[in-house]
Amino acid sequence: MTQFFSTQWTRVSTVAAITILLAACGKGQQAAVAPAATDKPATPPVAIVDGTPISRDAYDDYLKGLLRGKPVTDVTADEKNQVLDQMINMQLIATQADKDGLEKDPDVATRIALLRTQILADAAAQKYVKSNEPSDADLHAAYDAATDKTEYHASHILVPTKEKAEQLIKKIKGGAKFEDVAKAESTDNSKANGGDLGWFTTARMVKPFGDAVKLLKKGEFTAEPVQTQYGWHIIKLEDTRDAPFDQMKVQLSNAIMQKKFQDYIEGLKKTAKIEKKL
């Protein structure tokens, strides 16, 4: 069985983009039970265990959780059958739990209630997101107001020691071409391109590297080696630009929705009676 089926299923809500992480471990056990009536056309169950159907929707949902974003097309027929066997086993065990009256156990009842709350909160959050997606005007306004949209085009030379980096800095100051030194001396994969790292935002780089890039002017390189967990860097700034709008749309949308959803929660709090008793 492939690795993604060997780990415990943890489902991360699509609302993770707005900082809501609702773990739905155990949802598969509920899903194995016959679903409540809906307006969707009935589809044949994928299995029937002692008269209890396991619906196609429940199976698809459980499989999706196991895949954690990987495409279903990557799953072999044998793996799909193993997932079904898991659900059948869960249904058998859940049925035995019903016979044993475990639903009345205080710990079990608490977990069931918590799981119900999580699922409903997740559904409500997703409904809110779908109903309040930012407009194109909202996104453009956020882009214009953004203070962290600068992209940097830089090259670097990575070596294991400060002494080696200092030697190479002297060599470059003496007239050696930065890209030639990178090709000859750098231990990073970018050496094949003369150390060229392409365009990036500082958020994508470790902090010492990002901080050093911000201080450089176009065409300059660091006069002192910059240390990160990867080693010692000599960094050259090639150019800067504002990140293209289309490239930032997802980031901007997430930020807007995070703010909107937080405001929504705060609004709910204002009309709720909340008593903390920890």
Short mmCIF file of the C-alpha atoms (twelve columns), coordinates in Angstrom:
data_MODEL
# 
_entry.id   MODEL 
# 
loop_
_atom_site.group_PDB 
_atom_site.id 
_atom_site.type_symbol 
_atom_site.label_atom_id 
_atom_site.label_alt_id 
_atom_site.label_comp_id 
_atom_site.label_asym_id 
_atom_site.label_seq_id 
_atom_site.Cartn_x 
_atom_site.Cartn_y 
_atom_site.Cartn_z 
_atom_site.pdbx_PDB_model_num 
ATOM 1   C CA . MET A 1   0.000   0.000  0.000   1 
ATOM 2   C CA . THR A 2   1.316   3.428  -0.851  1 
ATOM 3   C CA . GLN A 3   2.512   5.814  1.835   1 
ATOM 4   C CA . PHE A 4   -0.475  8.163  1.774   1 
ATOM 5   C CA . PHE A 5   -2.751  5.294  2.851   1 
ATOM 6   C CA . SER A 6   -0.503  4.182  5.728   1 
ATOM 7   C CA . THR A 7   -0.867  7.374  7.765   1 
ATOM 8   C CA . GLN A 8   -3.813  8.418  9.891   1 
ATOM 9   C CA . TRP A 9   -6.327  10.430 7.915   1 
ATOM 10  C CA . THR A 10  -6.313  14.112 8.763   1 
ATOM 11  C CA . ARG A 11  -8.475  16.338 6.648   1 
ATOM 12  C CA . VAL A 12  -7.577  20.021 6.405   1 
ATOM 13  C CA . SER A 13  -10.456 22.283 5.524   1 
ATOM 14  C CA . THR A 14  -10.296 24.488 2.457   1 
ATOM 15  C CA . VAL A 15  -10.684 27.329 4.919   1 
ATOM 16  C CA . ALA A 16  -7.050  26.834 5.897   1 
ATOM 17  C CA . ALA A 17  -6.424  29.797 3.620   1 
ATOM 18  C CA . ILE A 18  -8.168  31.916 6.223   1 
ATOM 19  C CA . THR A 19  -6.333  30.275 9.124   1 
ATOM 20  C CA . ILE A 20  -9.028  27.802 10.093  1 
ATOM 21  C CA . LEU A 21  -7.674  24.296 10.484  1 
ATOM 22  C CA . LEU A 22  -10.417 21.822 11.368  1 
ATOM 23  C CA . ALA A 23  -9.078  18.311 11.808  1 
ATOM 24  C CA . ALA A 24  -11.773 15.794 10.969  1 
ATOM 25  C CA . CYS A 25  -10.060 12.599 12.094  1 
ATOM 26  C CA . GLY A 26  -12.669 9.914  12.435  1 
ATOM 27  C CA . LYS A 27  -15.075 11.441 9.947   1 
ATOM 28  C CA . GLY A 28  -14.718 8.302  7.867   1 
ATOM 29  C CA . GLN A 29  -16.396 6.319  10.645  1 
ATOM 30  C CA . GLN A 30  -19.483 8.470  10.445  1 
ATOM 31  C CA . ALA A 31  -19.404 8.547  6.667   1 
ATOM 32  C CA . ALA A 32  -19.603 4.764  6.518   1 
ATOM 33  C CA . VAL A 33  -23.130 4.942  7.933   1 
ATOM 34  C CA . ALA A 34  -25.956 5.506  5.474   1 
ATOM 35  C CA . PRO A 35  -26.111 9.255  4.751   1 
ATOM 36  C CA . ALA A 36  -29.075 11.460 5.516   1 
ATOM 37  C CA . ALA A 37  -31.549 12.071 2.710   1 
ATOM 38  C CA . THR A 38  -30.568 14.840 0.286   1 
ATOM 39  C CA . ASP A 39  -31.803 16.221 -3.019  1 
ATOM 40  C CA . LYS A 40  -28.902 14.570 -4.850  1 
ATOM 41  C CA . PRO A 41  -29.808 11.604 -7.041  1 
ATOM 42  C CA . ALA A 42  -29.085 8.325  -5.286  1 
ATOM 43  C CA . THR A 43  -26.061 6.405  -6.533  1 
ATOM 44  C CA . PRO A 44  -25.479 2.702  -5.942  1 
ATOM 45  C CA . PRO A 45  -23.548 2.054  -2.710  1 
ATOM 46  C CA . VAL A 46  -19.960 0.828  -2.948  1 
ATOM 47  C CA . ALA A 47  -20.693 -1.863 -0.354  1 
ATOM 48  C CA . ILE A 48  -23.437 -3.080 1.976   1 
ATOM 49  C CA . VAL A 49  -22.404 -4.347 5.415   1 
ATOM 50  C CA . ASP A 50  -25.107 -6.289 7.267   1 
ATOM 51  C CA . GLY A 51  -27.750 -4.191 5.542   1 
ATOM 52  C CA . THR A 52  -26.007 -0.833 6.052   1 
ATOM 53  C CA . PRO A 53  -24.922 0.766  2.753   1 
ATOM 54  C CA . ILE A 54  -21.623 2.579  2.340   1 
ATOM 55  C CA . SER A 55  -22.460 5.341  -0.110  1 
ATOM 56  C CA . ARG A 56  -20.372 6.348  -3.093  1 
ATOM 57  C CA . ASP A 57  -20.244 9.919  -1.747  1 
ATOM 58  C CA . ALA A 58  -18.908 8.683  1.599   1 
ATOM 59  C CA . TYR A 59  -16.286 6.574  -0.143  1 
ATOM 60  C CA . ASP A 60  -15.186 9.438  -2.418  1 
ATOM 61  C CA . ASP A 61  -14.972 11.825 0.530   1 
ATOM 62  C CA . TYR A 62  -12.933 9.380  2.601   1 
ATOM 63  C CA . LEU A 63  -10.577 8.675  -0.312  1 
ATOM 64  C CA . LYS A 64  -10.131 12.394 -0.938  1 
ATOM 65  C CA . GLY A 65  -9.120  12.857 2.698   1 
ATOM 66  C CA . LEU A 66  -6.535  10.105 2.457   1 
ATOM 67  C CA . LEU A 67  -5.033  11.573 -0.702  1 
ATOM 68  C CA . ARG A 68  -4.480  15.008 0.920   1 
ATOM 69  C CA . GLY A 69  -4.676  16.896 -2.337  1 
ATOM 70  C CA . LYS A 70  -3.083  14.274 -4.575  1 
ATOM 71  C CA . PRO A 71  -5.059  13.455 -7.745  1 
ATOM 72  C CA . VAL A 72  -7.403  10.475 -7.643  1 
ATOM 73  C CA . THR A 73  -5.968  9.400  -11.002 1 
ATOM 74  C CA . ASP A 74  -2.781  8.405  -9.140  1 
ATOM 75  C CA . VAL A 75  -4.666  5.724  -7.177  1 
ATOM 76  C CA . THR A 76  -4.553  2.191  -8.522  1 
ATOM 77  C CA . ALA A 77  -7.535  -0.163 -8.566  1 
ATOM 78  C CA . ASP A 78  -5.886  -2.243 -5.838  1 
ATOM 79  C CA . GLU A 79  -5.428  0.823  -3.635  1 
ATOM 80  C CA . LYS A 80  -9.053  1.843  -4.142  1 
ATOM 81  C CA . ASN A 81  -10.120 -1.618 -3.068  1 
ATOM 82  C CA . GLN A 82  -7.932  -1.382 0.039   1 
ATOM 83  C CA . VAL A 83  -9.631  1.901  0.952   1 
ATOM 84  C CA . LEU A 84  -13.014 0.206  0.603   1 
ATOM 85  C CA . ASP A 85  -11.797 -2.601 2.856   1 
ATOM 86  C CA . GLN A 86  -10.855 0.044  5.446   1 
ATOM 87  C CA . MET A 87  -14.356 1.477  5.338   1 
ATOM 88  C CA . ILE A 88  -15.939 -1.957 5.605   1 
ATOM 89  C CA . ASN A 89  -13.779 -2.697 8.645   1 
ATOM 90  C CA . MET A 90  -14.792 0.626  10.191  1 
ATOM 91  C CA . GLN A 91  -18.461 -0.145 9.588   1 
ATOM 92  C CA . LEU A 92  -18.120 -3.562 11.207  1 
ATOM 93  C CA . ILE A 93  -16.385 -2.067 14.250  1 
ATOM 94  C CA . ALA A 94  -18.866 0.825  14.448  1 
ATOM 95  C CA . THR A 95  -21.769 -1.627 14.356  1 
ATOM 96  C CA . GLN A 96  -20.203 -3.581 17.203  1 
ATOM 97  C CA . ALA A 97  -19.754 -0.318 19.111  1 
ATOM 98  C CA . ASP A 98  -23.488 0.352  18.718  1 
ATOM 99  C CA . LYS A 99  -24.291 -3.119 20.037  1 
ATOM 100 C CA . ASP A 100 -22.007 -2.509 23.007  1 
ATOM 101 C CA . GLY A 101 -23.703 0.809  23.751  1 
ATOM 102 C CA . LEU A 102 -20.469 2.770  23.422  1 
ATOM 103 C CA . GLU A 103 -22.316 5.813  22.105  1 
ATOM 104 C CA . LYS A 104 -23.495 6.344  25.694  1 
ATOM 105 C CA . ASP A 105 -19.961 6.281  27.066  1 
ATOM 106 C CA . PRO A 106 -19.187 9.841  28.293  1 
ATOM 107 C CA . ASP A 107 -15.816 10.036 26.524  1 
ATOM 108 C CA . VAL A 108 -17.270 8.749  23.264  1 
ATOM 109 C CA . ALA A 109 -20.255 11.094 23.478  1 
ATOM 110 C CA . THR A 110 -17.913 14.036 24.049  1 
ATOM 111 C CA . ARG A 111 -15.846 13.154 20.987  1 
ATOM 112 C CA . ILE A 112 -18.953 12.709 18.831  1 
ATOM 113 C CA . ALA A 113 -20.275 16.104 19.937  1 
ATOM 114 C CA . LEU A 114 -16.922 17.756 19.237  1 
ATOM 115 C CA . LEU A 115 -16.708 16.147 15.803  1 
ATOM 116 C CA . ARG A 116 -20.220 17.349 14.975  1 
ATOM 117 C CA . THR A 117 -19.259 20.882 16.011  1 
ATOM 118 C CA . GLN A 118 -16.121 20.753 13.858  1 
ATOM 119 C CA . ILE A 119 -17.964 19.535 10.779  1 
ATOM 120 C CA . LEU A 120 -20.720 22.142 11.120  1 
ATOM 121 C CA . ALA A 121 -18.192 24.935 11.737  1 
ATOM 122 C CA . ASP A 122 -16.227 23.838 8.696   1 
ATOM 123 C CA . ALA A 123 -19.361 23.798 6.531   1 
ATOM 124 C CA . ALA A 124 -20.428 27.244 7.784   1 
ATOM 125 C CA . ALA A 125 -16.959 28.661 7.169   1 
ATOM 126 C CA . GLN A 126 -16.858 27.308 3.626   1 
ATOM 127 C CA . LYS A 127 -20.332 28.704 2.959   1 
ATOM 128 C CA . TYR A 128 -19.185 32.122 4.185   1 
ATOM 129 C CA . VAL A 129 -16.086 32.044 1.976   1 
ATOM 130 C CA . LYS A 130 -18.060 31.096 -1.135  1 
ATOM 131 C CA . SER A 131 -20.564 33.872 -0.463  1 
ATOM 132 C CA . ASN A 132 -17.991 36.567 0.254   1 
ATOM 133 C CA . GLU A 133 -15.227 36.081 -2.292  1 
ATOM 134 C CA . PRO A 134 -13.378 39.347 -2.916  1 
ATOM 135 C CA . SER A 135 -14.205 41.197 -6.107  1 
ATOM 136 C CA . ASP A 136 -11.627 42.093 -8.716  1 
ATOM 137 C CA . ALA A 137 -11.835 45.672 -7.466  1 
ATOM 138 C CA . ASP A 138 -11.089 44.478 -3.922  1 
ATOM 139 C CA . LEU A 139 -8.058  42.574 -5.149  1 
ATOM 140 C CA . HIS A 140 -6.700  45.503 -7.166  1 
ATOM 141 C CA . ALA A 141 -7.163  47.834 -4.193  1 
ATOM 142 C CA . ALA A 142 -5.292  45.405 -1.953  1 
ATOM 143 C CA . TYR A 143 -2.530  45.102 -4.551  1 
ATOM 144 C CA . ASP A 144 -2.132  48.874 -4.788  1 
ATOM 145 C CA . ALA A 145 -1.983  49.153 -1.005  1 
ATOM 146 C CA . ALA A 146 0.417   46.240 -0.497  1 
ATOM 147 C CA . THR A 147 3.787   47.151 0.982   1 
ATOM 148 C CA . ASP A 148 5.428   43.753 0.548   1 
ATOM 149 C CA . LYS A 149 5.004   43.128 -3.167  1 
ATOM 150 C CA . THR A 150 8.613   43.795 -4.194  1 
ATOM 151 C CA . GLU A 151 10.283  40.955 -6.055  1 
ATOM 152 C CA . TYR A 152 14.040  40.591 -6.246  1 
ATOM 153 C CA . HIS A 153 16.176  39.074 -8.961  1 
ATOM 154 C CA . ALA A 154 19.415  37.962 -7.373  1 
ATOM 155 C CA . SER A 155 22.351  35.630 -7.777  1 
ATOM 156 C CA . HIS A 156 24.447  34.080 -5.061  1 
ATOM 157 C CA . ILE A 157 27.513  32.032 -4.325  1 
ATOM 158 C CA . LEU A 158 27.213  29.507 -1.498  1 
ATOM 159 C CA . VAL A 159 30.287  28.104 0.255   1 
ATOM 160 C CA . PRO A 160 30.746  26.185 3.523   1 
ATOM 161 C CA . THR A 161 32.991  28.637 5.417   1 
ATOM 162 C CA . LYS A 162 33.218  32.359 6.074   1 
ATOM 163 C CA . GLU A 163 36.906  32.331 5.169   1 
ATOM 164 C CA . LYS A 164 36.181  30.875 1.742   1 
ATOM 165 C CA . ALA A 165 33.445  33.449 1.131   1 
ATOM 166 C CA . GLU A 166 35.797  36.297 2.100   1 
ATOM 167 C CA . GLN A 167 38.396  34.998 -0.344  1 
ATOM 168 C CA . LEU A 168 35.853  34.953 -3.158  1 
ATOM 169 C CA . ILE A 169 34.611  38.453 -2.334  1 
ATOM 170 C CA . LYS A 170 38.189  39.709 -2.719  1 
ATOM 171 C CA . LYS A 171 38.461  37.848 -6.008  1 
ATOM 172 C CA . ILE A 172 35.269  39.483 -7.354  1 
ATOM 173 C CA . LYS A 173 36.367  42.921 -6.153  1 
ATOM 174 C CA . GLY A 174 39.611  42.278 -8.027  1 
ATOM 175 C CA . GLY A 175 37.753  41.963 -11.302 1 
ATOM 176 C CA . ALA A 176 36.531  38.364 -11.512 1 
ATOM 177 C CA . LYS A 177 33.016  37.990 -12.906 1 
ATOM 178 C CA . PHE A 178 30.438  37.049 -10.284 1 
ATOM 179 C CA . GLU A 179 28.817  34.393 -12.488 1 
ATOM 180 C CA . ASP A 180 32.169  32.797 -13.333 1 
ATOM 181 C CA . VAL A 181 33.097  32.529 -9.660  1 
ATOM 182 C CA . ALA A 182 29.656  31.055 -8.906  1 
ATOM 183 C CA . LYS A 183 30.072  28.403 -11.595 1 
ATOM 184 C CA . ALA A 184 33.510  27.460 -10.292 1 
ATOM 185 C CA . GLU A 185 33.040  27.714 -6.528  1 
ATOM 186 C CA . SER A 186 29.399  27.638 -5.429  1 
ATOM 187 C CA . THR A 187 28.033  24.497 -3.773  1 
ATOM 188 C CA . ASP A 188 24.422  25.397 -4.671  1 
ATOM 189 C CA . ASN A 189 22.543  23.923 -7.644  1 
ATOM 190 C CA . SER A 190 22.238  27.448 -9.045  1 
ATOM 191 C CA . LYS A 191 25.965  27.348 -9.910  1 
ATOM 192 C CA . ALA A 192 25.103  25.986 -13.354 1 
ATOM 193 C CA . ASN A 193 23.325  29.294 -14.056 1 
ATOM 194 C CA . GLY A 194 26.083  31.431 -12.607 1 
ATOM 195 C CA . GLY A 195 24.295  31.545 -9.255  1 
ATOM 196 C CA . ASP A 196 21.105  33.018 -10.739 1 
ATOM 197 C CA . LEU A 197 18.119  32.483 -8.426  1 
ATOM 198 C CA . GLY A 198 15.533  34.164 -10.637 1 
ATOM 199 C CA . TRP A 199 12.749  36.316 -9.215  1 
ATOM 200 C CA . PHE A 200 11.531  35.858 -5.634  1 
ATOM 201 C CA . THR A 201 10.013  37.686 -2.695  1 
ATOM 202 C CA . THR A 202 11.982  37.868 0.541   1 
ATOM 203 C CA . ALA A 203 9.209   35.888 2.243   1 
ATOM 204 C CA . ARG A 204 10.403  32.852 0.267   1 
ATOM 205 C CA . MET A 205 13.959  33.176 1.573   1 
ATOM 206 C CA . VAL A 206 15.428  32.553 5.001   1 
ATOM 207 C CA . LYS A 207 15.501  35.791 6.986   1 
ATOM 208 C CA . PRO A 208 19.277  36.578 6.902   1 
ATOM 209 C CA . PHE A 209 19.272  36.148 3.119   1 
ATOM 210 C CA . GLY A 210 16.143  38.233 2.634   1 
ATOM 211 C CA . ASP A 211 17.373  40.989 4.939   1 
ATOM 212 C CA . ALA A 212 20.676  41.189 3.059   1 
ATOM 213 C CA . VAL A 213 18.967  41.414 -0.336  1 
ATOM 214 C CA . LYS A 214 16.824  44.343 0.819   1 
ATOM 215 C CA . LEU A 215 19.933  46.376 1.652   1 
ATOM 216 C CA . LEU A 216 21.515  45.989 -1.782  1 
ATOM 217 C CA . LYS A 217 21.218  48.324 -4.737  1 
ATOM 218 C CA . LYS A 218 20.935  47.038 -8.290  1 
ATOM 219 C CA . GLY A 219 24.279  45.602 -9.415  1 
ATOM 220 C CA . GLU A 220 25.750  45.463 -5.886  1 
ATOM 221 C CA . PHE A 221 26.880  42.363 -4.024  1 
ATOM 222 C CA . THR A 222 27.334  41.843 -0.300  1 
ATOM 223 C CA . ALA A 223 30.648  43.187 0.985   1 
ATOM 224 C CA . GLU A 224 30.518  40.711 3.878   1 
ATOM 225 C CA . PRO A 225 29.461  37.047 3.749   1 
ATOM 226 C CA . VAL A 226 25.887  36.317 4.832   1 
ATOM 227 C CA . GLN A 227 25.382  33.271 7.045   1 
ATOM 228 C CA . THR A 228 22.298  31.043 6.929   1 
ATOM 229 C CA . GLN A 229 21.714  27.444 7.948   1 
ATOM 230 C CA . TYR A 230 22.891  26.457 4.466   1 
ATOM 231 C CA . GLY A 231 26.319  28.030 4.724   1 
ATOM 232 C CA . TRP A 232 27.875  31.367 3.747   1 
ATOM 233 C CA . HIS A 233 26.480  33.423 0.879   1 
ATOM 234 C CA . ILE A 234 27.753  36.155 -1.387  1 
ATOM 235 C CA . ILE A 235 24.632  37.785 -2.804  1 
ATOM 236 C CA . LYS A 236 24.329  40.004 -5.864  1 
ATOM 237 C CA . LEU A 237 21.164  41.977 -6.615  1 
ATOM 238 C CA . GLU A 238 20.380  41.950 -10.322 1 
ATOM 239 C CA . ASP A 239 17.101  43.890 -10.322 1 
ATOM 240 C CA . THR A 240 13.830  44.604 -8.499  1 
ATOM 241 C CA . ARG A 241 10.209  44.944 -9.585  1 
ATOM 242 C CA . ASP A 242 6.678   44.840 -8.257  1 
ATOM 243 C CA . ALA A 243 5.298   41.305 -8.331  1 
ATOM 244 C CA . PRO A 244 2.717   40.985 -11.137 1 
ATOM 245 C CA . PHE A 245 -0.905  41.331 -9.996  1 
ATOM 246 C CA . ASP A 246 -1.914  37.908 -11.334 1 
ATOM 247 C CA . GLN A 247 0.909   36.292 -9.386  1 
ATOM 248 C CA . MET A 248 -0.314  37.845 -6.130  1 
ATOM 249 C CA . LYS A 249 -4.058  37.254 -6.561  1 
ATOM 250 C CA . VAL A 250 -4.187  34.119 -4.406  1 
ATOM 251 C CA . GLN A 251 -2.113  35.705 -1.645  1 
ATOM 252 C CA . LEU A 252 -4.236  38.868 -1.722  1 
ATOM 253 C CA . SER A 253 -7.480  36.905 -1.762  1 
ATOM 254 C CA . ASN A 254 -6.382  34.843 1.239   1 
ATOM 255 C CA . ALA A 255 -5.438  37.965 3.187   1 
ATOM 256 C CA . ILE A 256 -8.762  39.670 2.405   1 
ATOM 257 C CA . MET A 257 -10.769 36.581 3.337   1 
ATOM 258 C CA . GLN A 258 -8.824  36.125 6.549   1 
ATOM 259 C CA . LYS A 259 -9.722  39.677 7.570   1 
ATOM 260 C CA . LYS A 260 -13.356 39.313 6.481   1 
ATOM 261 C CA . PHE A 261 -13.795 36.033 8.299   1 
ATOM 262 C CA . GLN A 262 -12.169 37.326 11.468  1 
ATOM 263 C CA . ASP A 263 -14.532 40.316 11.378  1 
ATOM 264 C CA . TYR A 264 -17.435 37.896 10.852  1 
ATOM 265 C CA . ILE A 265 -16.421 35.888 13.928  1 
ATOM 266 C CA . GLU A 266 -16.038 39.056 15.980  1 
ATOM 267 C CA . GLY A 267 -19.544 40.058 14.900  1 
ATOM 268 C CA . LEU A 268 -20.906 36.721 16.097  1 
ATOM 269 C CA . LYS A 269 -19.153 37.186 19.419  1 
ATOM 270 C CA . LYS A 270 -20.812 40.570 19.955  1 
ATOM 271 C CA . THR A 271 -24.288 39.043 19.764  1 
ATOM 272 C CA . ALA A 272 -23.428 35.903 21.753  1 
ATOM 273 C CA . LYS A 273 -23.402 35.379 25.484  1 
ATOM 274 C CA . ILE A 274 -19.979 33.842 26.233  1 
ATOM 275 C CA . GLU A 275 -18.892 32.737 29.691  1 
ATOM 276 C CA . LYS A 276 -15.346 31.404 30.088  1 
ATOM 277 C CA . LYS A 277 -14.969 29.050 33.036  1 
ATOM 278 C CA . LEU A 278 -11.492 27.564 32.732  1 
# 
